[in-house]
Short mmCIF file of C-alpha atoms in Angstrom, two decimals:
data_model
loop_
_atom_site.label_atom_id
_atom_site.label_comp_id
_atom_site.label_asym_id
_atom_site.label_seq_id
_atom_site.Cartn_x
_atom_site.Cartn_y
_atom_site.Cartn_z
CA MET A 5 119.05 98.94 95.74
CA PHE A 6 117.59 101.96 97.57
CA ILE A 7 117.25 103.95 94.34
CA ALA A 8 115.56 101.05 92.55
CA GLN A 9 113.09 100.63 95.42
CA TYR A 10 112.42 104.36 95.47
CA LEU A 11 111.72 104.49 91.74
CA GLN A 12 109.51 101.41 91.99
CA SER A 13 107.49 103.10 94.71
CA LEU A 14 106.92 106.09 92.49
CA SER A 15 105.56 104.05 89.61
CA THR A 16 101.83 103.40 90.03
CA GLY A 17 100.83 102.77 86.47
CA ASP A 18 101.85 103.40 82.89
CA LEU A 19 105.31 104.99 82.76
CA ALA A 20 104.28 107.24 79.88
CA THR A 21 101.56 108.87 81.93
CA ASP A 22 102.92 108.62 85.43
CA ALA A 23 104.14 112.24 85.90
CA LYS A 24 105.21 111.60 89.47
CA TYR A 25 107.48 108.79 88.34
CA ILE A 26 109.01 110.87 85.55
CA VAL A 27 109.71 113.83 87.85
CA GLY A 28 111.21 111.52 90.44
CA LEU A 29 113.32 109.78 87.84
CA LEU A 30 114.66 113.11 86.56
CA GLY A 31 115.36 114.32 90.08
CA VAL A 32 117.21 111.19 91.12
CA SER A 33 119.11 111.09 87.82
CA THR A 34 120.19 114.67 88.30
CA LEU A 35 121.41 113.96 91.83
CA VAL A 36 123.28 110.86 90.64
CA TYR A 37 124.87 112.88 87.80
CA ILE A 38 125.95 115.66 90.16
CA PHE A 39 127.35 113.14 92.63
CA CYS A 40 129.29 111.30 89.92
CA LEU A 41 130.54 114.56 88.41
CA ALA A 42 131.76 115.69 91.82
CA ILE A 43 133.56 112.38 92.37
CA TYR A 44 135.18 112.65 88.94
CA ARG A 45 136.30 116.25 89.42
CA VAL A 46 137.75 115.65 92.87
CA TRP A 47 139.55 112.34 92.27
CA PHE A 48 139.77 111.54 88.54
CA HIS A 49 139.96 114.89 86.69
CA PRO A 50 143.31 115.57 84.88
CA LEU A 51 143.93 118.39 87.40
CA ALA A 52 142.88 116.36 90.43
CA LYS A 53 146.40 116.26 91.92
CA TYR A 54 146.49 120.03 92.46
CA PRO A 55 145.20 121.30 95.82
CA GLY A 56 142.47 123.85 96.28
CA PRO A 57 139.18 124.48 98.07
CA LEU A 58 136.87 121.45 97.78
CA LEU A 59 133.88 123.39 96.47
CA GLY A 60 136.11 125.14 93.94
CA ARG A 61 137.36 121.82 92.60
CA ILE A 62 133.74 120.68 92.17
CA THR A 63 132.03 123.73 90.67
CA PRO A 64 132.91 127.19 89.26
CA LEU A 65 129.95 128.54 91.24
CA TYR A 66 132.36 128.73 94.17
CA ASP A 67 134.56 131.20 92.28
CA PHE A 68 131.45 133.10 91.17
CA TYR A 69 130.33 133.44 94.79
CA ILE A 70 133.77 134.69 95.87
CA ALA A 71 133.83 137.23 93.01
CA TYR A 72 130.42 138.59 93.96
CA GLY A 73 131.85 139.26 97.43
CA GLU A 74 134.28 141.74 95.80
CA LYS A 75 137.40 140.15 97.35
CA ARG A 76 138.33 137.64 94.63
CA ALA A 77 141.88 138.99 94.23
CA HIS A 78 142.43 138.79 98.00
CA HIS A 79 141.06 135.25 98.02
CA PHE A 80 143.68 134.16 95.50
CA ALA A 81 146.38 135.35 97.92
CA TYR A 82 144.65 133.50 100.76
CA MET A 83 144.42 130.27 98.74
CA HIS A 84 148.10 130.36 97.81
CA ALA A 85 149.07 130.95 101.44
CA LYS A 86 147.04 127.88 102.37
CA TYR A 87 147.62 125.49 99.45
CA GLY A 88 150.96 126.51 97.93
CA PRO A 89 152.30 127.86 94.62
CA VAL A 90 149.74 126.10 92.40
CA VAL A 91 146.04 126.18 93.30
CA ARG A 92 143.09 124.59 91.53
CA PHE A 93 140.39 127.15 92.27
CA THR A 94 137.75 125.89 89.82
CA PRO A 95 137.43 122.46 88.15
CA ASP A 96 139.38 123.61 85.08
CA TYR A 97 141.58 126.50 86.23
CA LEU A 98 144.96 126.65 87.93
CA SER A 99 146.35 129.71 89.67
CA PHE A 100 150.12 130.26 90.08
CA ASN A 101 152.01 132.72 92.26
CA SER A 102 155.72 132.23 91.45
CA THR A 103 157.77 134.70 89.42
CA LYS A 104 158.84 131.95 87.03
CA ALA A 105 155.24 130.91 86.44
CA PHE A 106 154.25 134.51 85.68
CA GLU A 107 157.02 134.84 83.11
CA ASP A 108 156.12 131.49 81.55
CA ILE A 109 152.40 132.26 81.29
CA TYR A 110 152.49 135.90 80.21
CA GLY A 111 155.87 136.26 78.50
CA TRP A 112 156.44 136.85 74.80
CA LYS A 113 157.10 133.17 74.05
CA ALA A 114 154.17 131.78 76.05
CA ASN A 115 152.17 129.18 74.10
CA VAL A 116 148.84 130.50 75.33
CA ARG A 117 145.84 132.49 74.21
CA LYS A 118 143.26 134.40 76.20
CA THR A 119 140.39 132.25 77.43
CA ASP A 120 136.86 132.28 76.07
CA SER A 121 135.85 134.28 79.14
CA MET A 122 137.06 137.40 77.31
CA THR A 123 133.71 137.55 75.49
CA SER A 124 132.25 139.06 78.67
CA THR A 125 134.51 142.11 78.30
CA GLN A 126 133.15 143.13 74.89
CA SER A 127 130.87 146.16 74.71
CA ASP A 128 129.64 144.75 71.38
CA PRO A 129 129.13 140.95 71.27
CA GLU A 130 130.31 140.74 67.68
CA THR A 131 133.39 142.95 67.92
CA MET A 132 136.57 142.20 69.83
CA SER A 133 138.66 145.04 71.19
CA THR A 134 142.42 144.99 71.65
CA PHE A 135 141.81 143.73 75.17
CA SER A 136 139.18 141.07 74.46
CA GLU A 137 140.85 139.63 71.34
CA ILE A 138 141.62 136.01 72.17
CA HIS A 139 144.35 135.15 69.66
CA ARG A 140 147.84 136.60 69.51
CA VAL A 141 148.16 137.67 65.84
CA PRO A 142 144.97 139.76 65.59
CA ALA A 143 145.68 141.15 69.07
CA LEU A 144 149.09 142.37 67.93
CA LYS A 145 147.49 143.91 64.85
CA LYS A 146 145.02 145.85 66.98
CA ARG A 147 147.73 146.78 69.45
CA LYS A 148 149.81 148.41 66.70
CA ILE A 149 146.88 150.68 65.91
CA LEU A 150 146.53 151.76 69.53
CA GLN A 151 150.25 152.32 69.92
CA GLN A 152 150.07 155.21 67.47
CA GLY A 153 148.26 157.13 70.19
CA PHE A 154 150.95 156.21 72.72
CA SER A 155 153.97 157.18 70.62
CA GLU A 156 156.61 159.53 72.02
CA SER A 157 155.24 162.44 69.99
CA ALA A 158 151.68 161.64 71.13
CA LEU A 159 152.84 161.59 74.76
CA ARG A 160 154.49 164.99 74.35
CA ASP A 161 151.29 166.39 72.85
CA ALA A 162 149.18 164.81 75.60
CA GLU A 163 151.24 166.27 78.45
CA GLU A 164 149.80 169.74 77.91
CA TYR A 165 146.25 168.46 78.40
CA ILE A 166 147.17 166.19 81.31
CA VAL A 167 148.75 169.16 83.10
CA ASP A 168 145.67 171.29 82.36
CA GLN A 169 143.41 168.77 84.09
CA ILE A 170 145.79 168.35 87.04
CA ASN A 171 145.85 172.14 87.44
CA ILE A 172 142.04 172.21 87.53
CA PHE A 173 142.14 169.37 90.06
CA CYS A 174 144.58 171.27 92.29
CA ARG A 175 142.42 174.38 92.26
CA GLU A 176 139.30 172.40 93.08
CA LEU A 177 141.03 170.83 96.10
CA VAL A 178 140.98 174.23 97.85
CA ASN A 179 137.88 175.65 96.17
CA PRO A 180 135.64 176.91 99.01
CA ALA A 181 132.59 176.03 96.92
CA THR A 182 133.45 172.32 97.23
CA GLU A 183 133.32 170.20 100.37
CA HIS A 184 136.24 170.68 102.77
CA LYS A 185 136.70 166.97 103.48
CA LYS A 186 137.16 165.08 100.24
CA ASP A 187 136.95 161.40 99.40
CA MET A 188 140.03 161.29 97.23
CA SER A 189 138.99 158.10 95.45
CA LEU A 190 136.05 160.04 94.03
CA TRP A 191 138.06 163.15 93.20
CA LEU A 192 140.83 161.16 91.59
CA ASN A 193 138.23 159.32 89.54
CA TYR A 194 136.98 162.71 88.35
CA LEU A 195 140.52 163.68 87.42
CA ALA A 196 141.30 160.40 85.68
CA TYR A 197 138.14 160.40 83.55
CA ASP A 198 138.58 164.04 82.63
CA ILE A 199 142.12 163.28 81.48
CA MET A 200 140.96 160.30 79.43
CA GLY A 201 138.17 162.37 77.90
CA GLU A 202 140.75 164.92 76.77
CA ILE A 203 143.15 162.28 75.46
CA VAL A 204 140.62 159.98 73.77
CA PHE A 205 137.94 162.39 72.52
CA GLY A 206 139.71 165.73 72.62
CA LYS A 207 137.15 166.95 75.18
CA GLY A 208 137.10 166.39 78.92
CA PHE A 209 134.05 165.03 80.71
CA ASN A 210 134.34 168.03 83.08
CA MET A 211 133.65 165.87 86.12
CA LEU A 212 136.00 167.99 88.23
CA THR A 213 133.84 171.08 87.81
CA ASN A 214 130.38 169.75 86.89
CA ASP A 215 128.64 167.44 89.35
CA LYS A 216 125.84 166.75 86.86
CA ILE A 217 128.09 164.48 84.78
CA ARG A 218 129.37 162.41 87.71
CA TYR A 219 126.54 159.88 87.41
CA ILE A 220 128.74 158.11 84.84
CA LEU A 221 131.10 156.76 87.52
CA PRO A 222 128.78 154.10 89.00
CA LEU A 223 127.81 153.09 85.46
CA ILE A 224 131.45 152.38 84.64
CA ASP A 225 131.71 150.30 87.81
CA ASP A 226 128.62 148.33 86.75
CA MET A 227 130.28 147.78 83.38
CA THR A 228 133.50 146.36 84.79
CA PHE A 229 131.84 144.31 87.56
CA SER A 230 129.54 142.64 85.03
CA MET A 231 132.63 141.85 82.93
CA LEU A 232 134.19 140.09 85.91
CA LEU A 233 131.11 138.09 86.86
CA GLY A 234 130.29 137.14 83.28
CA GLY A 235 133.83 135.97 82.63
CA ILE A 236 133.91 133.46 85.46
CA ILE A 237 131.17 131.29 83.93
CA PRO A 238 131.06 132.30 80.24
CA SER A 239 127.79 130.43 79.66
CA PHE A 240 126.11 132.79 82.17
CA HIS A 241 127.14 135.70 79.98
CA LYS A 242 126.28 133.91 76.73
CA TRP A 243 122.77 132.96 77.90
CA GLY A 244 122.06 136.34 79.48
CA LEU A 245 121.90 134.96 83.02
CA ILE A 246 124.05 137.80 84.38
CA ASP A 247 121.37 140.23 83.18
CA TRP A 248 118.70 138.16 84.93
CA ILE A 249 120.61 137.58 88.19
CA PHE A 250 121.92 141.16 88.51
CA PRO A 251 119.44 143.41 86.67
CA SER A 252 120.69 146.66 88.21
CA ILE A 253 124.31 145.94 87.28
CA SER A 254 123.25 144.97 83.76
CA ALA A 255 121.16 148.14 83.43
CA GLY A 256 124.15 150.25 84.44
CA ARG A 257 126.36 148.46 81.92
CA MET A 258 123.89 149.06 79.09
CA LYS A 259 123.45 152.71 80.03
CA PHE A 260 127.21 153.23 80.00
CA ILE A 261 127.51 151.57 76.58
CA LYS A 262 124.77 153.83 75.22
CA GLU A 263 126.50 156.88 76.69
CA SER A 264 129.73 155.76 75.04
CA GLU A 265 128.01 155.16 71.72
CA ALA A 266 126.66 158.71 71.78
CA ARG A 267 130.06 160.19 72.57
CA VAL A 268 131.79 158.10 69.91
CA ALA A 269 129.15 159.05 67.33
CA ALA A 270 129.63 162.73 68.14
CA ARG A 271 133.39 162.40 67.80
CA ILE A 272 133.12 160.51 64.51
CA ALA A 273 130.85 163.25 63.16
CA GLU A 274 133.65 165.77 63.68
CA GLY A 275 135.90 163.93 61.25
CA VAL A 276 139.47 162.73 61.59
CA SER A 277 140.61 165.92 63.30
CA ASN A 278 138.27 167.08 66.04
CA SER A 279 136.67 170.52 66.16
CA ALA A 280 139.72 171.92 67.95
CA GLY A 281 142.12 170.41 65.39
CA ARG A 282 143.75 168.19 68.00
CA LYS A 283 145.34 164.79 67.40
CA ASP A 284 143.41 162.89 70.06
CA PHE A 285 143.15 159.11 70.12
CA PHE A 286 140.28 159.06 67.68
CA TYR A 287 142.43 160.99 65.24
CA HIS A 288 144.78 158.00 65.10
CA LEU A 289 141.97 155.42 65.11
CA MET A 290 140.00 157.12 62.33
CA LYS A 291 143.07 157.86 60.24
CA HIS A 292 144.14 154.20 60.26
CA ARG A 293 143.69 152.13 57.11
CA ASP A 294 144.11 148.38 56.87
CA PRO A 295 147.39 147.78 55.00
CA GLU A 296 145.85 144.92 52.99
CA THR A 297 142.34 146.17 52.21
CA GLY A 298 142.71 149.91 52.66
CA GLU A 299 139.53 149.91 54.75
CA PRO A 300 139.14 152.15 57.82
CA LEU A 301 138.10 150.83 61.21
CA SER A 302 134.38 150.13 61.48
CA LYS A 303 132.14 152.18 63.73
CA LYS A 304 131.72 149.13 65.97
CA MET A 305 135.49 148.81 66.32
CA LEU A 306 135.81 152.51 67.14
CA LEU A 307 133.18 152.08 69.83
CA THR A 308 134.81 149.04 71.43
CA GLU A 309 138.23 150.67 71.50
CA GLY A 310 136.76 153.89 72.90
CA VAL A 311 135.04 152.02 75.74
CA LEU A 312 138.27 150.11 76.43
CA LEU A 313 140.37 153.27 76.65
CA ILE A 314 137.96 155.00 79.03
CA THR A 315 137.39 152.06 81.39
CA ALA A 316 140.94 150.67 81.47
CA GLY A 317 143.03 153.81 81.17
CA SER A 318 141.34 155.80 83.90
CA ASP A 319 141.41 153.05 86.55
CA THR A 320 145.20 152.82 86.60
CA THR A 321 145.53 156.55 87.18
CA SER A 322 142.86 156.92 89.85
CA THR A 323 143.87 153.80 91.79
CA GLY A 324 147.58 154.60 91.60
CA LEU A 325 147.06 158.17 92.79
CA ALA A 326 144.62 157.21 95.57
CA GLY A 327 146.92 154.46 96.81
CA ALA A 328 149.93 156.77 96.82
CA LEU A 329 148.13 159.50 98.78
CA PHE A 330 146.84 156.93 101.28
CA TYR A 331 150.23 155.43 102.03
CA LEU A 332 151.99 158.80 102.13
CA LEU A 333 149.47 159.94 104.75
CA LYS A 334 149.85 156.67 106.65
CA HIS A 335 153.63 157.07 106.67
CA PRO A 336 154.45 160.76 107.35
CA HIS A 337 158.20 160.14 107.09
CA CYS A 338 157.66 159.06 103.47
CA MET A 339 155.59 162.18 102.77
CA LYS A 340 158.32 164.33 104.33
CA ARG A 341 161.08 162.73 102.30
CA LEU A 342 159.12 163.00 99.04
CA ARG A 343 158.32 166.67 99.67
CA GLU A 344 161.97 167.43 100.40
CA GLU A 345 162.99 165.74 97.16
CA LEU A 346 160.44 167.72 95.14
CA ASP A 347 161.40 171.01 96.80
CA SER A 348 165.06 170.39 96.00
CA VAL A 349 164.43 169.59 92.33
CA PHE A 350 161.71 172.08 91.34
CA ASP A 351 161.62 175.85 91.96
CA THR A 352 157.97 176.31 90.93
CA VAL A 353 155.00 174.05 90.27
CA GLU A 354 155.14 174.98 86.59
CA GLU A 355 158.53 173.27 86.38
CA ILE A 356 156.98 169.93 87.30
CA ARG A 357 156.89 168.40 83.84
CA MET A 358 158.20 165.24 82.21
CA THR A 359 161.66 166.73 81.69
CA THR A 360 165.13 165.68 82.78
CA LYS A 361 164.37 167.20 86.18
CA MET A 362 161.69 164.56 86.74
CA THR A 363 164.26 161.80 86.23
CA LYS A 364 166.07 163.08 89.34
CA CYS A 365 163.05 162.21 91.50
CA ARG A 366 164.09 158.69 92.48
CA TYR A 367 161.99 158.60 95.62
CA LEU A 368 158.89 159.77 93.73
CA LYS A 369 159.27 156.83 91.37
CA ALA A 370 159.80 154.44 94.28
CA CYS A 371 156.66 155.72 96.04
CA ILE A 372 154.59 155.22 92.91
CA ASP A 373 156.06 151.76 92.30
CA GLU A 374 155.29 150.71 95.88
CA SER A 375 151.76 152.17 95.71
CA LEU A 376 151.01 150.25 92.51
CA ARG A 377 152.31 147.10 94.16
CA MET A 378 150.19 147.43 97.28
CA ALA A 379 147.06 148.66 95.48
CA PRO A 380 147.36 147.17 92.00
CA PRO A 381 144.87 148.33 89.37
CA GLY A 382 143.29 145.26 87.82
CA PRO A 383 144.19 143.14 90.87
CA GLY A 384 142.58 139.91 89.73
CA MET A 385 143.22 136.99 87.41
CA SER A 386 144.00 137.36 83.70
CA PRO A 387 143.35 133.79 82.52
CA ARG A 388 145.06 132.02 79.64
CA THR A 389 144.43 128.73 77.80
CA VAL A 390 147.39 126.54 76.85
CA MET A 391 147.48 126.00 73.08
CA GLU A 392 148.40 123.02 70.91
CA GLY A 393 151.66 121.38 71.92
CA GLY A 394 151.32 122.25 75.61
CA MET A 395 153.92 124.22 77.57
CA MET A 396 156.20 124.21 80.60
CA ILE A 397 155.17 126.37 83.57
CA ASP A 398 157.66 126.69 86.40
CA GLY A 399 159.31 123.42 85.42
CA GLU A 400 156.11 121.39 84.97
CA TYR A 401 154.42 120.38 81.70
CA PHE A 402 150.78 121.31 81.06
CA PRO A 403 148.85 119.96 78.05
CA GLU A 404 146.75 121.81 75.50
CA GLY A 405 143.47 123.13 76.86
CA THR A 406 144.64 123.72 80.45
CA ASP A 407 143.44 127.08 81.78
CA VAL A 408 146.10 128.90 83.79
CA GLY A 409 146.90 132.31 85.22
CA GLY A 410 147.97 134.39 88.17
CA ALA A 411 146.35 137.31 90.00
CA ALA A 412 148.32 140.56 90.21
CA TYR A 413 147.39 140.91 93.88
CA THR A 414 148.79 137.44 94.60
CA TYR A 415 152.19 138.23 93.10
CA ALA A 416 152.30 141.60 94.88
CA TYR A 417 151.75 140.03 98.31
CA ASN A 418 153.84 136.90 97.88
CA PRO A 419 156.57 137.04 100.59
CA GLU A 420 158.91 135.13 98.27
CA ASN A 421 158.75 138.10 95.89
CA PHE A 422 158.64 140.96 98.40
CA THR A 423 159.98 140.93 101.95
CA ASP A 424 157.27 142.06 104.40
CA PRO A 425 154.71 142.48 101.59
CA GLU A 426 152.10 144.10 103.88
CA VAL A 427 154.48 146.99 104.66
CA PHE A 428 154.70 150.15 102.52
CA ARG A 429 158.41 150.63 101.99
CA PRO A 430 159.43 152.54 98.81
CA GLU A 431 163.08 151.86 99.61
CA ARG A 432 162.58 148.22 98.56
CA PHE A 433 162.95 149.44 94.96
CA LEU A 434 166.07 151.56 95.59
CA LEU A 435 169.64 150.31 95.66
CA GLY A 436 171.88 151.93 98.24
CA GLU A 437 169.03 152.70 100.65
CA GLY A 438 169.79 150.04 103.25
CA GLU A 439 167.82 147.26 101.58
CA PRO A 440 169.81 144.08 100.82
CA GLU A 441 170.72 144.13 97.12
CA PRO A 442 169.24 140.65 96.45
CA ASP A 443 165.91 141.84 97.91
CA VAL A 444 165.89 144.95 95.70
CA LEU A 445 166.69 142.94 92.58
CA ARG A 446 164.07 140.33 93.46
CA ALA A 447 161.46 143.05 94.03
CA LYS A 448 162.21 144.70 90.69
CA GLY A 449 162.09 141.31 88.97
CA SER A 450 158.68 140.54 90.45
CA TYR A 451 157.04 143.89 89.69
CA TRP A 452 154.54 143.90 86.81
CA PRO A 453 151.77 146.47 87.44
CA PHE A 454 151.25 146.79 83.68
CA GLY A 455 151.71 143.12 82.77
CA THR A 456 154.34 141.79 80.40
CA GLY A 457 154.72 140.17 77.01
CA VAL A 458 152.29 140.45 74.10
CA ARG A 459 149.50 141.76 76.32
CA LYS A 460 151.48 144.35 78.25
CA CYS A 461 149.46 147.53 78.72
CA PRO A 462 150.17 149.74 75.68
CA GLY A 463 149.32 152.85 77.71
CA MET A 464 151.91 152.25 80.44
CA LYS A 465 154.01 155.32 79.67
CA MET A 466 150.99 157.61 79.59
CA ALA A 467 149.67 156.19 82.86
CA LEU A 468 153.03 156.76 84.55
CA GLN A 469 153.14 160.25 83.12
CA GLU A 470 149.80 160.99 84.79
CA LEU A 471 150.92 159.43 88.07
CA TYR A 472 154.23 161.31 88.26
CA LEU A 473 152.66 164.66 87.40
CA GLY A 474 149.63 164.13 89.64
CA ILE A 475 151.46 163.10 92.80
CA ALA A 476 154.37 165.52 92.33
CA ARG A 477 152.18 168.59 91.81
CA THR A 478 149.78 167.72 94.64
CA VAL A 479 152.48 167.01 97.24
CA TYR A 480 154.53 170.03 96.11
CA LEU A 481 151.61 172.44 96.46
CA PHE A 482 149.69 171.33 99.53
CA ASP A 483 149.80 170.43 103.17
CA ILE A 484 147.55 167.38 103.25
CA THR A 485 145.62 166.36 106.37
CA SER A 486 143.85 163.07 106.95
CA GLU A 487 140.20 163.66 107.87
CA LYS A 488 139.54 160.03 108.72
CA PRO A 489 142.59 158.84 110.70
CA GLU A 490 141.01 155.49 111.57
CA GLU A 491 141.20 154.40 107.93
CA LEU A 492 145.00 154.67 108.11
CA LYS A 493 145.18 151.93 110.76
CA THR A 494 144.91 149.32 108.02
CA ASN A 495 146.16 149.12 104.46
CA PHE A 496 144.30 150.76 101.58
CA GLU A 497 141.27 148.60 100.82
CA ILE A 498 140.60 147.82 97.18
CA LEU A 499 137.66 145.77 95.94
CA ASP A 500 138.03 143.56 92.88
CA HIS A 501 135.45 144.63 90.30
CA PHE A 502 137.78 143.72 87.40
CA ASN A 503 138.83 147.32 87.79
CA VAL A 504 139.17 148.60 91.37
CA LYS A 505 136.36 149.93 93.52
CA LYS A 506 137.70 152.03 96.36
CA GLU A 507 137.04 154.71 98.96
CA GLY A 508 139.35 157.24 100.54
CA PRO A 509 141.63 158.49 101.72
CA TRP A 510 139.54 161.29 103.17
CA CYS A 511 141.63 164.47 103.11
CA SER A 512 141.63 168.23 103.36
CA PHE A 513 144.15 170.48 101.63
CA LYS A 514 145.84 173.74 102.44
CA LEU A 515 148.15 175.60 100.09
CA ARG A 516 151.69 175.52 101.43
CA GLU A 517 153.32 178.79 102.44
CA GLY A 518 154.98 180.45 99.46
CA ARG A 519 153.15 178.28 96.92
CA GLN A 520 150.84 179.62 94.22
CA LEU A 521 148.11 177.69 92.45
CA PRO A 522 148.82 177.03 88.76
CA SER A 523 146.80 178.87 86.17
CA CYS A 524 144.15 176.98 84.19
CA ARG A 525 142.94 177.30 80.66
CA PRO A 526 139.18 177.27 80.07
CA VAL A 527 137.89 173.70 80.16
CA SER A 528 136.80 172.13 76.87
CA SER A 529 133.23 170.98 76.52
#
């Protein structure tokens, strides 16, 4: 009655010419539509029975707002603590935090595909990378190509260049020409990107020794943050609204893509084997031929895979190393025990390689496992869409079209998976160290820093190789002092930018008595 009276009051003449009436009609209609849509989504939507924040159940703008605040992964953990094991955080998405749900959603037999939000992760809108490919069969096909660069022989070849970059890193830590107090998140980013440059292109970026190239780092962060924001509401990405809302982030993304295009073009110009004759990643990508057509990978595909390897591969290394250093400084007894283990296994720093000696370092592995749990690279949601026929998730049936997933941070801090999840305790992964056996087995069964199933990170072994060598050599060589003790009063803060944005720990380094710095080969350029 009120609406009818209001509309009548607006109409003063011919409806076709009464602009005030038309605008009022559109405004009221829009409000009525929004109100009805909200009522439907809260009480009558197929997912209405699942709890979650009210605004989230009404509009995905709630999730977009949370993501822009850089704590989306943390918010998932908060929502599960408040609402339980299944949370409806947008009108059409459900988040899970149980181990069984994770295995059901991401395991090899899961009847799911990646969601349409993956289009936001593509550096080229027309070309899907191994990561952004939505469907299982083509994703597996692309994955097989990448795995050639992660074979056992490729890992053995790569170790030489990984060690070279770690040696440069170690020398720069005590180089008097560099600042005494170092933000290790920055320095470990330099290391990680230099390693990936060597592995992917056969040439390091030289960030460790050349500050003029370090401008790339914020561009990469712009790239990944725009991927996150664009993926939450795919239409924003499709219509270019992300570019309009966040012009500086979009400009950084485009500049990084152009930088990558130039580097890829230069590498392609060298031919299958690079100028140094090395079998880098592009050697395997360019050598590949489609078994059915005999065609090589297109230039666009080479670009998308190159961008993927740089952005994804380096984050795991830098975040894992930064997290490990932070928690070892926060817990001196852990640092002491790790150093004693390394001193007992290795006689010189040059012995610290991926040999049988490294397998004796049980506590090193536990420290890295616990660091990756507490500061997981890629901490957020990896969404999936249930395919035809539906599927069971943690004992409950979900029909085709339901969007589901779980955030890595949520699983890592779920007390049902890990006892005292806020506490850094490497022993939780070691049998015979005083931890109850059921707790150790449960922790190992809930630990997926590299994912699982079809989409498990193909570069897991190489990332672990970098983490073992990086932490072992640094702790073996140096006395490490915290230069910002107040940051150690809390846990290591990571911000969810799809990848991780981070700061610290702030440290200074002094060569331990009796230790000698490793020699370095000339850097490639």
